[in-house]
Every structure is written in C-alpha cells, then in structure tokens.
Amino acid sequence: MISIAICDDNEITTQEIAKKVEQYCPVETEFSIFHHPKDLLDSMYAKEKAYDIILMDTEFESASGIEAVKQINAWHPDSQIIYITNHVTYFSSVYETSHIFYILKKDIDKYLQAALKKAIRHLKKINQLYLIIHTKQNDIRLPQSKILYLERIMRTTNIYTADGVYQTPERLDSISERLCPWFCLSHRSYLINGRHIINLDRHHAILSNEISIPVSRTCYENVKKTFAGCVWSEEFYTT
C-alpha cells in the first residue's frame, strides 16, 4: 500500500481527484486530503509522516503550492510530487522543485495514469536502495550505500553504518535477502558491503573506515568476485 496526499483548495476537486487516483493507480492506496498547503506541512511535521505521492495544486488563495513543495523536497526528498492545476503560467516555476509531472486539470484523464505509474516506478527504485530493519522500538530505514558491514553476535545483528550502529534481532540470512547484490558473506558472522572494501587478502577485508573484517577460507572467492565487480565512485559514498 502506498500513501497519497491530495492538496487542493476546492473540496469537490479533491474528491474528484481521489476517485481518479483509485481508478488509475495500479496498487492499493490510502488517502489524506488537505485544502491548504499549511495543513499538509503541519501534518507532515507533527506526525513526521512522509507521503509516497503528493498531488499538489500550484495556486491557493493565500499560499503557493510550489513553495510548499520546496519545503517537502527538503524534508522528504523521496516523496513523488505530481502537480495538478488549472494554471499554465507555472510551467517554468515548478522546475525550481523536484517533481515528476505537471498536469492540467482538463487533461487529468489523459496523463494521471502515466504519472502514477512513473511515481510508483521511482518509489520501487528508491526502496531497493534502502534496508528496512525491525528493532525493539520501531522500524528503521537505512540507506544501503551507508552500510559498511553487519555482524551477528549471539541473538543480535549489529549493522554498522557511516552514521552509527543499529541493532536488530533478525538473522543475517534473513536480512541478506533484502540487500543489494554488492553485499556478501565474508564469514559466517559477517556480511560486508563490497563497495566499501578498499583492500582484500585471503584473511581480511579492509573497509573504507579502515576497519578490518575477517574473511574465511570458504568465503574468500565470493568476496573476491564481489570486490572485483564493485566500482568505487564518489557519488556512491556521498548519497
């Protein structure tokens, strides 16, 4: 299920857009409707909620949908923005924001389905780059690019990232199913990110934070293959 916010100052219009989304969206959705950008922003701030897709009008009586999207881009850059408006005068202004479609309301039947499919494709790609882990307190979404390695100690898996250490009771084999292919076992107790390996021998892998991770005899060839297949790039380490 994906979460969708619709923000338009006309109550009838929001209901019509919601019906259109139900008609054209290929996956199950849950809706939140707002009639002013401030209400949407207040809701996102208070609940720390990131909507997957936001359908935003550009012009309100006392606010700008474009300015609101600038704030949303800063808070939740993964939210997919679709502008739906009657105004053609904002074609240039919307390019100051990150968005995926600009639809005139008269053309909603022509373009909404394509816009929703594009948004869902983007969301799927984004989700593949994150690891969602279950902790005792809550669920956490971690960028896989920042994960250095995972270590299983007793009944706890420690996930070491560029920003800190996270713990989950999940086993390594369960987590590995959700990781990108550049992760590999280096030892029965270690999963390492091949893109963070800077040096490798038959017994150790040195990671980008200069930590040495043990490499077992049975895992060495697979680690070597993963290491050789990973291309270091500055873009990867700054994501």
Coordinates of C-alpha atoms in Angstrom, one line a residue:
M1 CA 0.0 0.0 0.0
I2 CA 1.2 3.5 -0.8
S3 CA 0.2 6.7 0.9
I4 CA -1.1 9.6 -1.2
A5 CA -1.8 13.2 -0.1
I6 CA -4.0 15.4 -2.2
C7 CA -3.8 19.1 -1.7
D8 CA -6.3 21.4 -3.4
D9 CA -8.4 24.2 -2.0
N10 CA -11.6 23.0 -3.8
E11 CA -13.3 20.2 -1.8
I12 CA -15.2 18.9 -4.8
T13 CA -12.0 18.8 -6.8
T14 CA -10.1 16.8 -4.2
Q15 CA -12.8 14.2 -4.1
E16 CA -12.8 14.0 -7.9
I17 CA -9.0 13.6 -7.9
A18 CA -9.2 10.9 -5.3
K19 CA -11.7 9.0 -7.4
K20 CA -9.4 9.3 -10.5
V21 CA -6.5 8.0 -8.4
E22 CA -8.5 5.0 -7.3
Q23 CA -9.4 4.4 -11.0
Y24 CA -5.9 4.7 -12.4
C25 CA -3.5 3.7 -9.7
P26 CA -2.3 0.1 -10.1
V27 CA -1.6 -0.5 -6.4
E28 CA -3.6 -0.2 -3.2
T29 CA -3.6 3.3 -1.7
E30 CA -4.6 5.3 1.4
F31 CA -5.6 8.9 1.1
S32 CA -5.1 12.0 3.1
I33 CA -6.8 15.2 1.8
F34 CA -5.8 18.8 2.6
H35 CA -7.3 22.1 1.4
H36 CA -4.3 24.3 2.2
P37 CA -0.5 23.6 1.9
K38 CA 0.0 24.7 5.5
D39 CA -2.3 22.0 6.7
L40 CA -0.3 19.4 4.8
L41 CA 3.0 20.7 6.0
D42 CA 1.7 20.9 9.6
S43 CA 0.6 17.3 9.4
M44 CA 3.9 16.1 8.0
Y45 CA 5.8 18.0 10.6
A46 CA 3.7 16.9 13.6
K47 CA 3.4 13.3 12.6
E48 CA 6.9 13.1 10.9
K49 CA 5.0 11.5 8.1
A50 CA 6.3 11.2 4.6
Y51 CA 3.7 10.6 1.9
D52 CA 4.8 8.4 -1.0
I53 CA 3.0 10.6 -3.6
I54 CA 1.7 14.1 -3.2
L55 CA -0.7 15.6 -5.7
M56 CA -0.4 19.4 -5.3
D57 CA -2.2 22.4 -6.9
T58 CA 0.1 25.3 -7.7
E59 CA -2.0 28.3 -6.5
F60 CA -4.0 28.8 -3.4
E61 CA -5.8 31.9 -2.1
S62 CA -3.0 32.7 0.5
A63 CA -0.2 30.3 -0.4
S64 CA 1.9 28.8 -3.1
G65 CA 1.8 25.1 -3.7
I66 CA 5.3 25.4 -5.3
E67 CA 6.8 27.0 -2.2
A68 CA 5.2 24.2 -0.1
V69 CA 6.8 21.6 -2.4
K70 CA 10.2 23.2 -1.8
Q71 CA 9.8 22.5 1.9
I72 CA 8.6 19.0 1.2
N73 CA 11.6 18.4 -1.1
A74 CA 13.8 19.4 1.9
W75 CA 12.0 17.3 4.4
H76 CA 11.2 14.2 2.4
P77 CA 13.1 14.1 -0.9
D78 CA 11.8 10.7 -1.8
S79 CA 8.1 11.9 -1.9
Q80 CA 7.0 11.9 -5.5
I81 CA 5.3 15.2 -6.5
I82 CA 2.6 15.5 -9.2
Y83 CA 1.3 19.0 -9.8
I84 CA -2.4 19.1 -10.8
T85 CA -3.6 22.6 -11.7
N86 CA -5.7 24.8 -13.9
H87 CA -2.8 27.2 -14.4
V88 CA -0.4 27.1 -17.4
T89 CA 1.7 30.1 -16.1
Y90 CA 3.7 28.0 -13.6
F91 CA 5.4 25.6 -16.1
S92 CA 8.8 27.3 -15.5
S93 CA 8.4 27.9 -11.8
V94 CA 7.8 24.3 -10.9
Y95 CA 11.3 23.5 -12.2
E96 CA 12.6 25.1 -9.0
T97 CA 11.3 22.0 -7.3
S98 CA 11.8 18.2 -7.7
H99 CA 8.6 16.8 -9.3
I100 CA 7.7 14.2 -11.8
F101 CA 4.7 15.5 -13.6
Y102 CA 2.7 18.7 -14.3
I103 CA -0.9 18.0 -15.3
L104 CA -3.5 20.5 -16.3
K105 CA -6.8 19.5 -14.7
K106 CA -8.5 19.4 -18.1
D107 CA -6.0 16.7 -19.1
I108 CA -6.2 14.6 -15.9
D109 CA -7.7 11.6 -17.7
K110 CA -5.0 11.7 -20.3
Y111 CA -2.0 11.9 -18.1
L112 CA -2.8 10.8 -14.5
Q113 CA -2.3 7.1 -15.1
A114 CA 1.1 7.7 -16.7
A115 CA 2.1 10.0 -13.8
L116 CA 1.1 7.5 -11.1
K117 CA 2.9 4.6 -12.9
K118 CA 6.1 6.8 -13.1
A119 CA 5.8 7.7 -9.4
I120 CA 5.5 4.1 -8.4
R121 CA 8.5 3.1 -10.6
H122 CA 10.6 5.7 -8.8
L123 CA 9.4 4.6 -5.4
K124 CA 10.3 1.0 -6.2
K125 CA 13.8 2.0 -7.3
I126 CA 14.2 4.1 -4.1
N127 CA 13.1 1.3 -1.9
Q128 CA 15.6 -1.1 -3.4
L129 CA 18.4 1.3 -2.2
Y130 CA 17.2 1.1 1.4
L131 CA 17.1 -1.6 4.1
I132 CA 14.2 -1.6 6.5
I133 CA 15.1 -3.3 9.8
H134 CA 13.0 -4.1 12.7
T135 CA 14.2 -3.1 16.2
K136 CA 12.7 -3.4 19.6
Q137 CA 11.5 0.2 19.5
N138 CA 10.5 0.7 15.8
D139 CA 11.3 0.1 12.2
I140 CA 14.2 2.0 10.7
R141 CA 15.0 2.6 7.0
L142 CA 18.8 2.7 6.3
P143 CA 20.4 3.7 3.0
Q144 CA 22.3 0.6 1.8
S145 CA 25.1 2.8 0.5
K146 CA 26.0 3.8 4.0
I147 CA 26.0 0.3 5.5
L148 CA 29.6 -0.8 6.0
Y149 CA 29.0 -4.3 7.4
L150 CA 26.7 -6.4 9.5
E151 CA 27.9 -8.6 12.4
R152 CA 25.9 -11.4 14.1
I153 CA 26.7 -11.6 17.8
M154 CA 24.6 -14.2 19.8
R155 CA 21.0 -13.3 19.0
T156 CA 21.7 -9.7 17.8
T157 CA 22.7 -8.4 14.4
N158 CA 24.7 -5.2 14.6
I159 CA 24.5 -3.0 11.5
Y160 CA 27.5 -0.7 11.2
T161 CA 26.9 2.4 9.0
A162 CA 28.6 5.7 8.3
D163 CA 26.3 7.3 10.8
G164 CA 26.2 4.9 13.7
V165 CA 25.3 1.3 14.8
Y166 CA 21.9 -0.2 14.7
Q167 CA 20.7 -3.4 16.3
T168 CA 18.0 -5.9 15.2
P169 CA 17.2 -9.5 16.3
E170 CA 16.9 -10.5 12.6
R171 CA 19.4 -13.1 11.4
L172 CA 21.9 -12.4 8.7
D173 CA 20.4 -14.8 6.2
S174 CA 17.0 -13.1 6.6
I175 CA 18.5 -9.6 6.1
S176 CA 20.7 -10.7 3.2
E177 CA 17.6 -11.4 1.1
R178 CA 16.8 -7.7 1.1
L179 CA 20.2 -6.4 0.4
C180 CA 21.7 -5.3 -2.9
P181 CA 24.0 -7.8 -4.7
W182 CA 27.1 -5.9 -3.7
F183 CA 26.8 -7.4 -0.2
C184 CA 28.4 -10.7 0.6
L185 CA 29.3 -13.0 3.4
S186 CA 32.9 -12.8 4.4
H187 CA 32.5 -15.1 7.4
R188 CA 29.5 -16.9 8.9
S189 CA 29.1 -14.0 11.3
Y190 CA 29.8 -11.1 8.9
L191 CA 28.1 -9.6 5.9
I192 CA 30.1 -6.8 4.2
N193 CA 29.4 -4.1 1.6
G194 CA 31.7 -4.9 -1.3
R195 CA 31.6 -1.2 -2.4
H196 CA 33.3 -0.2 0.9
I197 CA 36.2 -2.7 0.5
I198 CA 39.4 -0.8 -0.2
N199 CA 41.8 -3.7 0.3
L200 CA 41.4 -7.5 0.3
D201 CA 43.6 -10.5 1.1
R202 CA 42.8 -14.1 1.9
H203 CA 42.2 -13.4 5.6
H204 CA 40.9 -9.8 5.8
A205 CA 38.9 -7.2 4.1
I206 CA 39.8 -3.6 4.9
L207 CA 36.8 -1.2 4.6
S208 CA 36.6 2.5 3.8
N209 CA 36.5 3.3 7.6
E210 CA 39.8 1.3 7.9
I211 CA 38.1 -1.5 9.9
S212 CA 39.5 -5.0 9.2
I213 CA 36.8 -7.7 8.7
P214 CA 37.7 -11.4 8.8
V215 CA 37.4 -13.4 5.6
S216 CA 37.0 -17.1 5.9
R217 CA 38.6 -19.6 3.5
T218 CA 35.2 -20.7 2.2
C219 CA 34.0 -17.2 1.6
Y220 CA 37.2 -15.7 0.0
E221 CA 36.4 -16.4 -3.6
N222 CA 32.9 -15.0 -3.3
V223 CA 34.2 -11.9 -1.6
K224 CA 36.9 -11.5 -4.2
K225 CA 34.3 -11.7 -7.0
T226 CA 32.1 -9.2 -5.3
F227 CA 35.0 -6.8 -4.7
A228 CA 36.1 -7.1 -8.4
G229 CA 32.6 -6.4 -9.6
C230 CA 32.1 -3.2 -7.5
V231 CA 33.1 0.1 -9.0
W232 CA 34.1 2.8 -6.5
S233 CA 32.6 6.1 -7.2
E234 CA 32.4 9.4 -5.3
E235 CA 28.7 9.6 -6.0
F236 CA 28.1 6.3 -4.2
Y237 CA 29.8 7.4 -1.0
T238 CA 28.1 10.8 -0.9
T239 CA 24.5 9.5 -1.3

